[in-house]
Short mmCIF file of C-alpha atoms in Angstrom, two decimals:
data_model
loop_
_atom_site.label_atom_id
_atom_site.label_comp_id
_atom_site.label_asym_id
_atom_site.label_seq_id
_atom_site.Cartn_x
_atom_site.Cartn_y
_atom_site.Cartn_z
CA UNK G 1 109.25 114.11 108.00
CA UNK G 2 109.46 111.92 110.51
CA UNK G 3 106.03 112.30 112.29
CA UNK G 4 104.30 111.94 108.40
CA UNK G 5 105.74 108.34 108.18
CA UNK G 6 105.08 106.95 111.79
CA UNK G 7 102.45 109.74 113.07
CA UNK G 8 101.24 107.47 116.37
CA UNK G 9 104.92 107.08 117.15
CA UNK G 10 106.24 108.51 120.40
CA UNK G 11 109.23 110.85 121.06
CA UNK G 12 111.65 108.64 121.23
CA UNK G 13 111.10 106.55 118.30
CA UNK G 14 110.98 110.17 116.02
CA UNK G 15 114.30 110.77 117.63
CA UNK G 16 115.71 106.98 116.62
CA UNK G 17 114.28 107.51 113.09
CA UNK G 18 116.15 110.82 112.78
CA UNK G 19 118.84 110.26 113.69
CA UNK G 20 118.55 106.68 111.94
CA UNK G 21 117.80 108.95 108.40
CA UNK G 22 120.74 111.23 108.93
CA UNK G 23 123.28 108.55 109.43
CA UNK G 24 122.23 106.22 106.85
CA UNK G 25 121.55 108.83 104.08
CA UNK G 26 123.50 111.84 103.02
CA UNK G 27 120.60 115.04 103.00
CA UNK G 28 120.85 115.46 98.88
CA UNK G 29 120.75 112.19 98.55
CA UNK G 30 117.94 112.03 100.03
CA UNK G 31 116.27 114.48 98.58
CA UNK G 32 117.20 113.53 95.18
CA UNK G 33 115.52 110.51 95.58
CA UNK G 34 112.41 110.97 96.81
CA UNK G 35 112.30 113.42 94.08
CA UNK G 36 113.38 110.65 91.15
CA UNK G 37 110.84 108.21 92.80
CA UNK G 38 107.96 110.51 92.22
CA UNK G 39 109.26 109.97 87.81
CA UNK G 40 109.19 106.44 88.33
CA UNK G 41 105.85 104.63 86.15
CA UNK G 42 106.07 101.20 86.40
CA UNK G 43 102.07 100.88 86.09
CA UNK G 44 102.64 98.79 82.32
CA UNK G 45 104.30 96.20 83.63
CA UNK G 46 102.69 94.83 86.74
CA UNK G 47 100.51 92.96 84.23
CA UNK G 48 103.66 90.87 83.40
CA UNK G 49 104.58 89.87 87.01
CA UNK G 50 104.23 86.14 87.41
CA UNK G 51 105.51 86.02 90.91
CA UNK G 52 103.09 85.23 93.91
CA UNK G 53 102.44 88.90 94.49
CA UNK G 54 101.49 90.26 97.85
CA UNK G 55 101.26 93.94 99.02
CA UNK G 56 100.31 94.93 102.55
CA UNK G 57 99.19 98.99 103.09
CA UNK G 58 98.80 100.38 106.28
CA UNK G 59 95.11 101.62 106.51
CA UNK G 60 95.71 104.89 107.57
CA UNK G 61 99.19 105.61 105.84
CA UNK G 62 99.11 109.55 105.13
CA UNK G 63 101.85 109.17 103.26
CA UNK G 64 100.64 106.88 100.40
CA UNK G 65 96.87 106.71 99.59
CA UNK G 66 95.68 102.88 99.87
CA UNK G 67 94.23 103.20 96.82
CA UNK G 68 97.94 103.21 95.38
CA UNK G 69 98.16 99.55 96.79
CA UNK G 70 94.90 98.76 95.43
CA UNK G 71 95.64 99.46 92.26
CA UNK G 72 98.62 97.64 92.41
CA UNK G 73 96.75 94.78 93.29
CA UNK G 74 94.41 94.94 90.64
CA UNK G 75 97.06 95.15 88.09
CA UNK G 76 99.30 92.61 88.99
CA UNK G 77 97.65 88.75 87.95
CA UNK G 78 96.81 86.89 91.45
CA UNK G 79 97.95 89.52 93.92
CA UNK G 80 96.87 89.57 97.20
CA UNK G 81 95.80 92.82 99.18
CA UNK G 82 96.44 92.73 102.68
CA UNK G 83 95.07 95.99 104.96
CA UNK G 84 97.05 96.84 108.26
CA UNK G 85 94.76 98.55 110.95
CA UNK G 86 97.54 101.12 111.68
CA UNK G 87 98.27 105.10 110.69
CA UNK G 88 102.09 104.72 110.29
CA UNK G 89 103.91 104.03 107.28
CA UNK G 90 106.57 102.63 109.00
CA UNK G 91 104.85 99.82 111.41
CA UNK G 92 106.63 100.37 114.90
CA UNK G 93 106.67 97.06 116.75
CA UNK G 94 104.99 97.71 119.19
CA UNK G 95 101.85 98.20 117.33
CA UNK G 96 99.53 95.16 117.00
CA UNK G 97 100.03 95.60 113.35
CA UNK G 98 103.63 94.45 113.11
CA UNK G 99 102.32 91.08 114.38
CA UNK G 100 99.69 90.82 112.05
CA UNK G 101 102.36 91.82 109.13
CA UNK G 102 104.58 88.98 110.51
CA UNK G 103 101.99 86.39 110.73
CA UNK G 104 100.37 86.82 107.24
CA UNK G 105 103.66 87.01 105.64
CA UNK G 106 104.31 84.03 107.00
CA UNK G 107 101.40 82.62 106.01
CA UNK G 108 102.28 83.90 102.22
CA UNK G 109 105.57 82.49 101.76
CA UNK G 110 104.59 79.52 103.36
CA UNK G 111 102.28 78.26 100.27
#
């Protein structure tokens, strides 16, 4: 599970999210959810958000197809689509990505 979420992710930082997932998150719990999330629809009511909306998608997530964002975006009045060059899910900080998460969030909240 751990690879599909941060697949450019080295040994060590599959091991931290493991281990990270076990201790945080009883197993049926876990399953449970990611089974009820799959149920949840919320696509009728983006079009009431009023909220400065922005939603950032790793490029090359394999779990979650951009398009999902994308759709999001175009749903929800005013949102903003930002695209991370990365393949992980999960940014890892070392990844040139994080930065360019941290700096355009920035950026957002600060208007």
């Amino acid at each position: 599970l751990s690879v599909l979420f941060m697949p450019t992710a080295d040994v060590s930082e599959l091991l931290w999210f493991t281990n990270y997932l076990r201790e945080t998150t009883a197993r049926e719990t876990a399953r449970r959810s990611l089974y009820l999330a799959g149920d949840i629809d919320v696509t009728e009511q983006l079009a009431k958000v009023q909220a400065p909306t922005l939603v950032a998608h790793s490029l090359g997530d394999k779990t979650i197809p951009v398009s999902a964002s994308r759709d999001i975006v175009t749903a929800i009045p005013n949102a903003e689509f930002f695209g991370l060059e990365s393949q992980n899910h999960i940014l890892l900080g070392r990844e040139p990505a994080t930065q360019d998460f941290i700096d355009m969030f920035l950026d957002f909240i600060s208007r």
